[in-house]
Tab-separated table of C-alpha atoms in Angstrom:
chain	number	residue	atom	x	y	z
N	214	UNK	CA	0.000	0.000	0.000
N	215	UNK	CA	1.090	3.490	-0.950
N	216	UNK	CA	2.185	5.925	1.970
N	217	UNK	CA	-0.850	8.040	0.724
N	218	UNK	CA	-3.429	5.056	0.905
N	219	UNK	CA	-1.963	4.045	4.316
N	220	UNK	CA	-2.407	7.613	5.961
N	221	UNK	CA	-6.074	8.064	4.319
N	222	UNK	CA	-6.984	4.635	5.488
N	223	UNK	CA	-5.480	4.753	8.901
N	224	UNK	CA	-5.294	8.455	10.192
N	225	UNK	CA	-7.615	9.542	13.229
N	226	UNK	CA	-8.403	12.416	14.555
N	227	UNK	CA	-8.469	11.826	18.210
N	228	UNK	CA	-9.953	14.974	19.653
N	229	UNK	CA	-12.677	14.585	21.629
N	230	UNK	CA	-12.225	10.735	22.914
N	231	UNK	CA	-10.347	11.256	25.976
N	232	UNK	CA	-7.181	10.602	24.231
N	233	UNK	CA	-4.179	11.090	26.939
N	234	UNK	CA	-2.478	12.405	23.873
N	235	UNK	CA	-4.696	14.529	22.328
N	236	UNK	CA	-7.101	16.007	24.747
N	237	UNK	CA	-4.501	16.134	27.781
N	238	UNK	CA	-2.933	18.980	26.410
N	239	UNK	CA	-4.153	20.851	29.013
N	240	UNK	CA	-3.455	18.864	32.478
N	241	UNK	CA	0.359	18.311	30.863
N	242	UNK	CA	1.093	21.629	29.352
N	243	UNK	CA	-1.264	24.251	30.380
N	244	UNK	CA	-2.381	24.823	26.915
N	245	UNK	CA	-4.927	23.165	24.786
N	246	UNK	CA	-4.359	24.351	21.459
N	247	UNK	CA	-0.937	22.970	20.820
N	248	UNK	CA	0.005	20.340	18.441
N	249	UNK	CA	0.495	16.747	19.700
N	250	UNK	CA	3.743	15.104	18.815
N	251	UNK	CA	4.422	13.752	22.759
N	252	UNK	CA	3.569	10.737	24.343
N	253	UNK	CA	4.335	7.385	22.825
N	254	UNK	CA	1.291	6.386	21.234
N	255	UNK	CA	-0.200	6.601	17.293
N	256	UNK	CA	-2.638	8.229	15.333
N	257	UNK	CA	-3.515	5.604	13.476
N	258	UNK	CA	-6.089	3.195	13.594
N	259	UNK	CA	-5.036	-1.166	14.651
N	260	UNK	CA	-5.329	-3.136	11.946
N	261	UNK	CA	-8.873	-4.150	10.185
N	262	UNK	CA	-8.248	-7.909	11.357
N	263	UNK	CA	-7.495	-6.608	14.836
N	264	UNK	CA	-10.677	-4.517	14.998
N	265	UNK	CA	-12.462	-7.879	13.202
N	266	UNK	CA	-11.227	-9.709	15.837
N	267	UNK	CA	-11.952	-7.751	18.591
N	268	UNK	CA	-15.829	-7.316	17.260
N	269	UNK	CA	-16.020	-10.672	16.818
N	270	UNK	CA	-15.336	-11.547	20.521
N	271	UNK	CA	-18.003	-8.537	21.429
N	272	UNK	CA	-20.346	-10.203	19.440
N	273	UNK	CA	-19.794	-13.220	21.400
N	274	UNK	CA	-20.691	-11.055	24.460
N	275	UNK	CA	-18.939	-13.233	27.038
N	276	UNK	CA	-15.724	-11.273	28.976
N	277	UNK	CA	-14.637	-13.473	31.662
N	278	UNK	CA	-11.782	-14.753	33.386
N	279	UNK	CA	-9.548	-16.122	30.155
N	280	UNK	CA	-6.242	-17.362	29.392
N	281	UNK	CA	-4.222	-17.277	26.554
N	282	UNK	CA	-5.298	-20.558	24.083
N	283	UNK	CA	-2.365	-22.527	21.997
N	284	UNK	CA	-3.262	-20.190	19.259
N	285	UNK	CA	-1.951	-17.497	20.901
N	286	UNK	CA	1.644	-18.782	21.943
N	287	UNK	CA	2.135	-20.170	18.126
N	288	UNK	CA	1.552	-16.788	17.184
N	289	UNK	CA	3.787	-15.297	19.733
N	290	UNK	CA	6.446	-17.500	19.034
N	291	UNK	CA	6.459	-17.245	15.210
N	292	UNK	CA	6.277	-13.546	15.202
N	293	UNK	CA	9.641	-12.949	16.965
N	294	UNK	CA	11.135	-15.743	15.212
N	295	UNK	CA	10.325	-14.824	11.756
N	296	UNK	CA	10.329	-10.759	12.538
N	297	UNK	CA	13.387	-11.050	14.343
N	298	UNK	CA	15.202	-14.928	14.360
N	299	UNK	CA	14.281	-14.826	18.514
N	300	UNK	CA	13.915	-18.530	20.155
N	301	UNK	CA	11.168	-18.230	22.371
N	302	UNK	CA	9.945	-21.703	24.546
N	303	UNK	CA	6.237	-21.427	25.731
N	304	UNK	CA	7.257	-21.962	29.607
N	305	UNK	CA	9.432	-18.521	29.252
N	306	UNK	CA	6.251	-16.935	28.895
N	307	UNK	CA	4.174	-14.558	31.590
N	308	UNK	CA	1.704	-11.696	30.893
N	309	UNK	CA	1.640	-8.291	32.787
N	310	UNK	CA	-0.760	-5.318	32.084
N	311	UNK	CA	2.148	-3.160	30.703
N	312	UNK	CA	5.739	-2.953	30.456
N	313	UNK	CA	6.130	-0.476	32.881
N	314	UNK	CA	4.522	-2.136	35.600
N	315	UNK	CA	6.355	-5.678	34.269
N	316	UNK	CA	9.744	-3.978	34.932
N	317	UNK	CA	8.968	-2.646	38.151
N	318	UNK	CA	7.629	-6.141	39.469
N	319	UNK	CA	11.023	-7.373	38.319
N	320	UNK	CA	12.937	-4.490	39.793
N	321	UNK	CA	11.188	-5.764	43.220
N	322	UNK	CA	11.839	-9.190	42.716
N	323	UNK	CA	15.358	-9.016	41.757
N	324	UNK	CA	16.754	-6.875	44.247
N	325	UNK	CA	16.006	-5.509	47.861
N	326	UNK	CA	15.446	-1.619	48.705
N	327	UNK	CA	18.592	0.273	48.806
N	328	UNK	CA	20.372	-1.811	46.654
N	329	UNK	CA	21.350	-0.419	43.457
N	330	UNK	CA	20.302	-0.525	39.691
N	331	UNK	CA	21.730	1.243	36.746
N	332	UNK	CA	20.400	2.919	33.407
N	333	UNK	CA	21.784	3.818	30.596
N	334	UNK	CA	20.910	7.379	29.508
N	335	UNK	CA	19.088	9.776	28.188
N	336	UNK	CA	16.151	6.978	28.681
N	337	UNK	CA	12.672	6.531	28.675
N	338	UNK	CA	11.199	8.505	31.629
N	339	UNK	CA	9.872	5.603	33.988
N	340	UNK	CA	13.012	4.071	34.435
N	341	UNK	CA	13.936	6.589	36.694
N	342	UNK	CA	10.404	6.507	38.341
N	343	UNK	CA	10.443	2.462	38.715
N	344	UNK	CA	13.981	3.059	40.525
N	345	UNK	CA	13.281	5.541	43.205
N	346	UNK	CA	9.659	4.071	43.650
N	347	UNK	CA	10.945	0.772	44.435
N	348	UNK	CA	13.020	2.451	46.872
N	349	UNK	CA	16.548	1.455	45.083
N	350	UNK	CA	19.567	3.375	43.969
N	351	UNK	CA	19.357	5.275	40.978
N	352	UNK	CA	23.204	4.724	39.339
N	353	UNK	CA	23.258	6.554	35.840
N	354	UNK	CA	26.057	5.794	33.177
N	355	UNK	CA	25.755	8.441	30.390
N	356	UNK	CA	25.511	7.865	27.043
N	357	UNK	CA	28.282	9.243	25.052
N	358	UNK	CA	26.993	11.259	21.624
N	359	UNK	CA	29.103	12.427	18.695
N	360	UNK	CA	27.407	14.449	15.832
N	361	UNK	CA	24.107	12.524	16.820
N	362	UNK	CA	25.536	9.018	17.355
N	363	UNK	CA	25.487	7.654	20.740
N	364	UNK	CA	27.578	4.968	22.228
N	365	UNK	CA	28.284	2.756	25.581
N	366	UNK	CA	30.970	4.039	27.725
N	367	UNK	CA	31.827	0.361	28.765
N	368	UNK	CA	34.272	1.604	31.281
N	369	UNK	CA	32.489	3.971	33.253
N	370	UNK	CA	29.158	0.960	32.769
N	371	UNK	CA	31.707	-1.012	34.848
N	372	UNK	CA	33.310	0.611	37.498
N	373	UNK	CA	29.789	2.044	38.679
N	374	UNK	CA	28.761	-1.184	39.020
N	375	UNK	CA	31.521	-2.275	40.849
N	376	UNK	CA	31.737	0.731	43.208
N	377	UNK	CA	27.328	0.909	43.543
N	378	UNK	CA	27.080	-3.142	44.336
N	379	UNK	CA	24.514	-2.965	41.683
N	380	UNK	CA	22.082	-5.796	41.210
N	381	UNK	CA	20.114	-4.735	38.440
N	382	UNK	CA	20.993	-3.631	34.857
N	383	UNK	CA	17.627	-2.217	33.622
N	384	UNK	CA	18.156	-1.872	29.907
N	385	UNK	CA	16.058	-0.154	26.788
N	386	UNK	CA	16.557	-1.803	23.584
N	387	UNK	CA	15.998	-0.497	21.588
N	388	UNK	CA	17.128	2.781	22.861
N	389	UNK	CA	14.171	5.025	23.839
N	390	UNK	CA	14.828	8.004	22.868
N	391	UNK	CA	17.807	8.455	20.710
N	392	UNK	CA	16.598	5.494	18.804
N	393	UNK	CA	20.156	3.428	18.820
N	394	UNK	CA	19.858	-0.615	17.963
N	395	UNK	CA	22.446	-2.401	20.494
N	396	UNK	CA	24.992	-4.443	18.154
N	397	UNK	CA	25.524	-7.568	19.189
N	398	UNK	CA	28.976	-7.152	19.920
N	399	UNK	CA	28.093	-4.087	22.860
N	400	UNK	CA	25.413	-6.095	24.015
N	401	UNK	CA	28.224	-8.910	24.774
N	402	UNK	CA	30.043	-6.472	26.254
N	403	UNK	CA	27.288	-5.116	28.369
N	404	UNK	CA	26.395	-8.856	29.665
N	405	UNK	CA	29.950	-9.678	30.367
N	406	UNK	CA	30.369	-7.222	32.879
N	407	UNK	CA	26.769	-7.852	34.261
N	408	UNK	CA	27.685	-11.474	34.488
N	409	UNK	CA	31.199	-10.651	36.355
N	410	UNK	CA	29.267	-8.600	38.748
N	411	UNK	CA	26.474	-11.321	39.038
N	412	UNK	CA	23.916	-8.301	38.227
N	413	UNK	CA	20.621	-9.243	36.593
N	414	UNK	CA	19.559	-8.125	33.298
N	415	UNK	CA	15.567	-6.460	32.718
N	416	UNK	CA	15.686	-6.026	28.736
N	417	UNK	CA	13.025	-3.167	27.619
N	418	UNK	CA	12.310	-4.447	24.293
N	419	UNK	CA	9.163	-2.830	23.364
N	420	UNK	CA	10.037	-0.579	20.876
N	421	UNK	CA	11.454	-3.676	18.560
N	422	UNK	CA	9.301	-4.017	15.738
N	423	UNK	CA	9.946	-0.474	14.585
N	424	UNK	CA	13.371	-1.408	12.928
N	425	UNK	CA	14.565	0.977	10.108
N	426	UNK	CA	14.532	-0.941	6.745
N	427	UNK	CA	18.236	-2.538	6.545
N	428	UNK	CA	18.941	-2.548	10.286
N	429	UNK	CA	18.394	-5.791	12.142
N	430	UNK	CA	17.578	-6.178	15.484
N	431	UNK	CA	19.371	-7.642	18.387
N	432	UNK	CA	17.497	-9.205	21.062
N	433	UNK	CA	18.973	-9.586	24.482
N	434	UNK	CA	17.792	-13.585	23.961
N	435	UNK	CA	19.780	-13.656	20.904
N	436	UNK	CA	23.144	-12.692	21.880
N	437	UNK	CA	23.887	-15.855	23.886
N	438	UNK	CA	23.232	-19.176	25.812
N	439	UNK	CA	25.429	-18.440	28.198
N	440	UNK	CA	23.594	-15.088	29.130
N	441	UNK	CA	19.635	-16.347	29.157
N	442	UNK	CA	20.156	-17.563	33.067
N	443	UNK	CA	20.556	-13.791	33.528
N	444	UNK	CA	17.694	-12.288	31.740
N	445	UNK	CA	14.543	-11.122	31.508
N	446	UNK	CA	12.997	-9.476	27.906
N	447	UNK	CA	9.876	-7.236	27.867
N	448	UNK	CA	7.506	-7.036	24.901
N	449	UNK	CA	4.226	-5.656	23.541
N	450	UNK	CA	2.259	-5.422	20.950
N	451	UNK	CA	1.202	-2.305	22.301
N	452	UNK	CA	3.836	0.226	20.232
N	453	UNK	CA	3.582	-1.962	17.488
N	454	UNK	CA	0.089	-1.967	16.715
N	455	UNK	CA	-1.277	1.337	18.975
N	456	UNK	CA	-3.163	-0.805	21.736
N	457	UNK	CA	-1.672	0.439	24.900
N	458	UNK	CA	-5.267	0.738	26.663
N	459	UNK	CA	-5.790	-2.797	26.312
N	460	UNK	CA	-2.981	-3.597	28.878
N	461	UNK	CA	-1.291	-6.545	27.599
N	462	UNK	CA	2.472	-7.280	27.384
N	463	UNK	CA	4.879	-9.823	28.058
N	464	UNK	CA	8.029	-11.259	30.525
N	465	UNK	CA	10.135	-13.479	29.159
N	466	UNK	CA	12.049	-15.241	31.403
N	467	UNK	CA	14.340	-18.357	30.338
N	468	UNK	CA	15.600	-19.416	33.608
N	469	UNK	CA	13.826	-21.898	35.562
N	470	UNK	CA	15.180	-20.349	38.644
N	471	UNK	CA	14.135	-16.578	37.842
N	472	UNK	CA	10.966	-17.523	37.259
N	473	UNK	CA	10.457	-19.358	40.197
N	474	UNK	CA	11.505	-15.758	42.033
N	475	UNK	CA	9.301	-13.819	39.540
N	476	UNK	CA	5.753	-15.898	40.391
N	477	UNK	CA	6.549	-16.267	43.598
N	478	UNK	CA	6.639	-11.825	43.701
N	479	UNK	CA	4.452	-11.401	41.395
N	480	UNK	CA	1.450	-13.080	43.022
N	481	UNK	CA	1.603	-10.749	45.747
N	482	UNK	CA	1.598	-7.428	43.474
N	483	UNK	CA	-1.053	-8.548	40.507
N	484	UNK	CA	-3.999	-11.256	41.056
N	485	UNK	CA	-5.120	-11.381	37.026
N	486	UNK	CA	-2.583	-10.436	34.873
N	487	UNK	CA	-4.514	-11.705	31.543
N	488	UNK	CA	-6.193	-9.114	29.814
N	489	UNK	CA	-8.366	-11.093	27.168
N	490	UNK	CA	-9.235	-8.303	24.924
N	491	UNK	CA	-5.531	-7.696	24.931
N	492	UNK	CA	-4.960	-11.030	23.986
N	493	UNK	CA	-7.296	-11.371	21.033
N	494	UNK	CA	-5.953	-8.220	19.720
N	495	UNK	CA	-2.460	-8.901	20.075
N	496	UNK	CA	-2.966	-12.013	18.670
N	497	UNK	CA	-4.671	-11.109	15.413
N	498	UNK	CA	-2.232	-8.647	14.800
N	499	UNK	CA	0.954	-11.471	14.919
N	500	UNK	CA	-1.232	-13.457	12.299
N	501	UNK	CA	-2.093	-10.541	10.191
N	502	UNK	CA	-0.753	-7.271	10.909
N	503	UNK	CA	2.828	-8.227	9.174
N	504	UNK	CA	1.583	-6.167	5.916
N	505	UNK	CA	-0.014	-3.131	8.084
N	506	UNK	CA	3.259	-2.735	9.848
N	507	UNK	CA	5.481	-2.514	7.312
N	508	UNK	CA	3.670	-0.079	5.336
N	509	UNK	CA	3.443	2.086	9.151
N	510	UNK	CA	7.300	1.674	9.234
N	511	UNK	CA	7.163	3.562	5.791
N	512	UNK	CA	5.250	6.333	6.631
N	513	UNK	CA	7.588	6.940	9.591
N	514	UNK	CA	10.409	6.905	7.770
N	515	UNK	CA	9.207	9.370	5.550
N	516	UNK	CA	7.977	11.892	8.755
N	517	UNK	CA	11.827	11.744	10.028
N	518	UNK	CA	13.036	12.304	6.268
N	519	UNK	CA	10.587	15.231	6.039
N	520	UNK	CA	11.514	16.356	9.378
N	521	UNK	CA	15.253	16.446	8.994
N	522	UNK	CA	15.956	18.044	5.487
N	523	UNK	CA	13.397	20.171	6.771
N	524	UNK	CA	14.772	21.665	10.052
N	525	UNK	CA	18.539	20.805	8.446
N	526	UNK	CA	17.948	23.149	5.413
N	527	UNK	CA	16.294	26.257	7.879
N	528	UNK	CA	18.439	25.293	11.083
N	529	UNK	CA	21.934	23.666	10.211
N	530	UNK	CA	23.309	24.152	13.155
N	531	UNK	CA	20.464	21.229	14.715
N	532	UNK	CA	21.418	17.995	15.792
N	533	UNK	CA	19.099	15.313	15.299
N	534	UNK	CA	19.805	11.817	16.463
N	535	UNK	CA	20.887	8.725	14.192
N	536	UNK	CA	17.480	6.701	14.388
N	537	UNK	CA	17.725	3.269	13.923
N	538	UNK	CA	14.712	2.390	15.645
N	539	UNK	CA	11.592	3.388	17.181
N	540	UNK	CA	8.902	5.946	15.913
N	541	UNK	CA	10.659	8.773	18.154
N	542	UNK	CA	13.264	11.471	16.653
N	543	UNK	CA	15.847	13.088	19.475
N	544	UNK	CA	16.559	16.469	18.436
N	545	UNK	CA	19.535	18.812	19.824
N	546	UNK	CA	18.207	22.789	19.736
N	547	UNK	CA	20.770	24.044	22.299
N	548	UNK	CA	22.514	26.032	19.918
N	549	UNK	CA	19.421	27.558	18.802
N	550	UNK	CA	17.826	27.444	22.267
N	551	UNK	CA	18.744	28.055	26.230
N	552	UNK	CA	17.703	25.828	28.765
N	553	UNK	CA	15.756	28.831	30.324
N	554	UNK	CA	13.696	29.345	26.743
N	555	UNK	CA	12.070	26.042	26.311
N	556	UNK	CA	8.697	26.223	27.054
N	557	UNK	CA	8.438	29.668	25.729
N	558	UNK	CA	9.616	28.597	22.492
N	559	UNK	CA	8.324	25.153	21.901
N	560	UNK	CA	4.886	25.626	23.555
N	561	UNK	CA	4.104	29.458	23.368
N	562	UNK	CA	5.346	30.562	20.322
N	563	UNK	CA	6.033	27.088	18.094
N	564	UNK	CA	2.844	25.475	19.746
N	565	UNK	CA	3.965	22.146	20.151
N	566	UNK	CA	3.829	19.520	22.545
N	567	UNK	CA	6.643	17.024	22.796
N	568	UNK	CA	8.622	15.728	25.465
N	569	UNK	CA	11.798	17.570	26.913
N	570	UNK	CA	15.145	16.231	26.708
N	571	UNK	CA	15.441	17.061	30.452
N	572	UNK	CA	12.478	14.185	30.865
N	573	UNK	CA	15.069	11.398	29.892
N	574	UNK	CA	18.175	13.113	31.279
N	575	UNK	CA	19.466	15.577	33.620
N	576	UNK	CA	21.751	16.460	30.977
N	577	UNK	CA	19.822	16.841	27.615
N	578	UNK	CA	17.788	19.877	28.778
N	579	UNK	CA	18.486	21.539	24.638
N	580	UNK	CA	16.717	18.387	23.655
N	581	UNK	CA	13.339	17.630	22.478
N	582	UNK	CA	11.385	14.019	21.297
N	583	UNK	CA	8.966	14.264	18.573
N	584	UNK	CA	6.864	11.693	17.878
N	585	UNK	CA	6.572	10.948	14.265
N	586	UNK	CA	3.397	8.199	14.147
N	587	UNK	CA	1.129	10.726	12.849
N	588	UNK	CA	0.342	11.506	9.127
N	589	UNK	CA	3.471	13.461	7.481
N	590	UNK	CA	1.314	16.870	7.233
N	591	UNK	CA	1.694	17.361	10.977
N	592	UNK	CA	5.314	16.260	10.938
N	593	UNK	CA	5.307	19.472	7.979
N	594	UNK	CA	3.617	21.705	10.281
N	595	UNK	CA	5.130	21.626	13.425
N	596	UNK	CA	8.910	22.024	12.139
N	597	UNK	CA	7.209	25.100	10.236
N	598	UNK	CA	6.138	26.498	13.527
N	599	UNK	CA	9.397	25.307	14.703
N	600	UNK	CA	11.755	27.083	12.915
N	601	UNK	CA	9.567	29.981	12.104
N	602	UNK	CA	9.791	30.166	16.378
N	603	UNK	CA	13.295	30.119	16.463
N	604	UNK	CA	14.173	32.478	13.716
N	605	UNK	CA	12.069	35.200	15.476
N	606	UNK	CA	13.225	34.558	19.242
């Protein structure tokens, strides 16, 4: 399907239906008539044969307690081995209302409060949150960027870990925001060092269906046998295939003996974790939705090629991010912009709402997030109002 066809077919306009993104402009920013390129979800419709399927169980009028059928796992397990060559066994398998929520169960599980567990950043938000929630140490080890390209600083990964006692590595993979896929060989690295520290792995993985065309991705169950008694990987349809409010994701968990420690926690935190509409969904859209996503992945492409010769062309002196992966462009305007003009810029004068750099790290306050899964016309318009703001500071 043409670009066109897709965004004609699958655009929404969300006003009006209590979208978090659209018509919470004013409880997050103050403002209601800014332009919504923030918050992680779409604004585009699920696929037809995950609305068909969804009907279909309406129809059938019947919403008890459920679990997920045979069906379900086949589809599961042939999804991330044909989308991304991931072995996945059935027993691996548990179900959580939401990645956030699975990685702070793990978080709890894992370690005890006050001991330590380290990010990687600039990262998603809620890592920070599901740290000093749980009552643990936050230990940060910054990214380091060049010209938009970020990498590991494997040394300074290390010794914080030695000096912190840290027993958690909570990792995003692909990298939310600055949209980085993990080569193999730095994952390796990364698990070596978590391995001769005895620290235990929590892989965010949710973000790993929205690969740039050419790139492969890495799962943290793919780099090694001799890792998978160390890990656990978090997934979701929900990125993939916009159905966050369904609350259905999964925790993948190859050792025997981590799961043990995960049920045994879990059962006092969450009594149903199985959301069935969440299930039927998800599970229509690994049978069908192959087709749908690829022509998505094409239309967000597009946005971040629009986007950058755009903003590149009227502001050259912009930084935007390498993306690799994810739906999410990381954009340097600290030359353009002080820390101390944000707002004013970006929401009063450009009227935009994103997310600030300062959201995923302390240190990338000059930095905005701009969510691109929306139809290329908004993309157009807000780095108009963009750079028209800037230019007349």
């Amino acid at each position: 399907m043409s670009i066109e066809n897709f965004i004609r077919e699958n655009y929404v306009d969300f006003k009006r239906t209590d979208s978090v993104k659209w018509d919470g402009l004013k409880d997050k920013f103050g403002h209601e008539d800014l332009l919504p390129l923030w918050v992680a979800d779409m604004d585009f419709k699920a696929p037809k044969e995950v609305q068909e399927a969804l009907m279909k169980r309406i129809e059938h009028g019947v919403f008890g307690y459920s679990f997920a059928g045979e069906s379900y796992y086949e589809a599961f397990i042939n999804w991330q081995k044909k989308r991304h060559g991931i072995h996945v066994e059935k027993e691996w398998l548990r179900f959580t209302t939401g990645v956030v929520n699975s990685f702070n169960f793990l978080i709890q599980a894992l370690s005890q409060e006050e001991e330590s567990v380290i990010i990687l950043a600039p990262v998603y938000y809620p890592f920070f949150d599901a740290v000093k929630n749980n009552r643990r140490r936050l230990v940060v080890s910054n990214l380091v960027e060049s010209k938009g390209h970020y990498t590991i600083d494997f040394e300074d990964f290390e010794e914080k870990i030695r000096q912190n006692k840290v027993k958690v590595f909570l990792h995003c993979s692909p990298q939310n925001p600055v949209g980085r896929i993990w080569k193999k060989e730095e994952l390796e690295k990364l698990f070596n060092i978590c391995q001769k520290y005895q620290v235990k792995i929590i892989s965010d993985e949710i973000h790993q269906d929205f690969i740039q065309p050419g790139k492969e991705f890495v799962s943290a169950l793919s780099v090694g046998n001799e890792y998978l008694e160390d890990i656990a990987v978090l997934t979701s349809s929900s990125k993939s295939f916009n159905l966050a409010s369904l609350l259905h994701s999964h925790v993948i968990i190859p050792s025997e003996a981590v799961r043990i420690i995960y049920d045994k926690h879990v059962q006092t935190v969450i009594n149903n974790p199985d959301s069935l509409m969440g299930m039927i969904a998800t599970e229509a859209a690994y049978t069908s939705g192959e087709q749908w996503l690829d022509d998505l992945i094409d239309v967000i492409e597009l946005n971040f090629k629009v986007m950058k010769e755009k903003i590149t062309e009227e502001l050259p002196h912009v930084v935007i991010a390498e993306k690799e992966a994810t739906y999410l462009a990381w954009v340097d305007l600290s030359y353009y912009i002080e820390k101390s003009e944000m707002v004013s810029v970006i929401q009063d004068k450009a009227k935009l709402a994103i997310d600030y750099g300062e959201w995923f790290d302390e240190n990338s306050s000059g930095f905005i997030r701009i969510n691109l899964a929306t139809k290329t016309e908004n993309i157009e318009k807000a780095v108009d109002q963009l750079v028209a703001s800037i230019k007349l500071k």
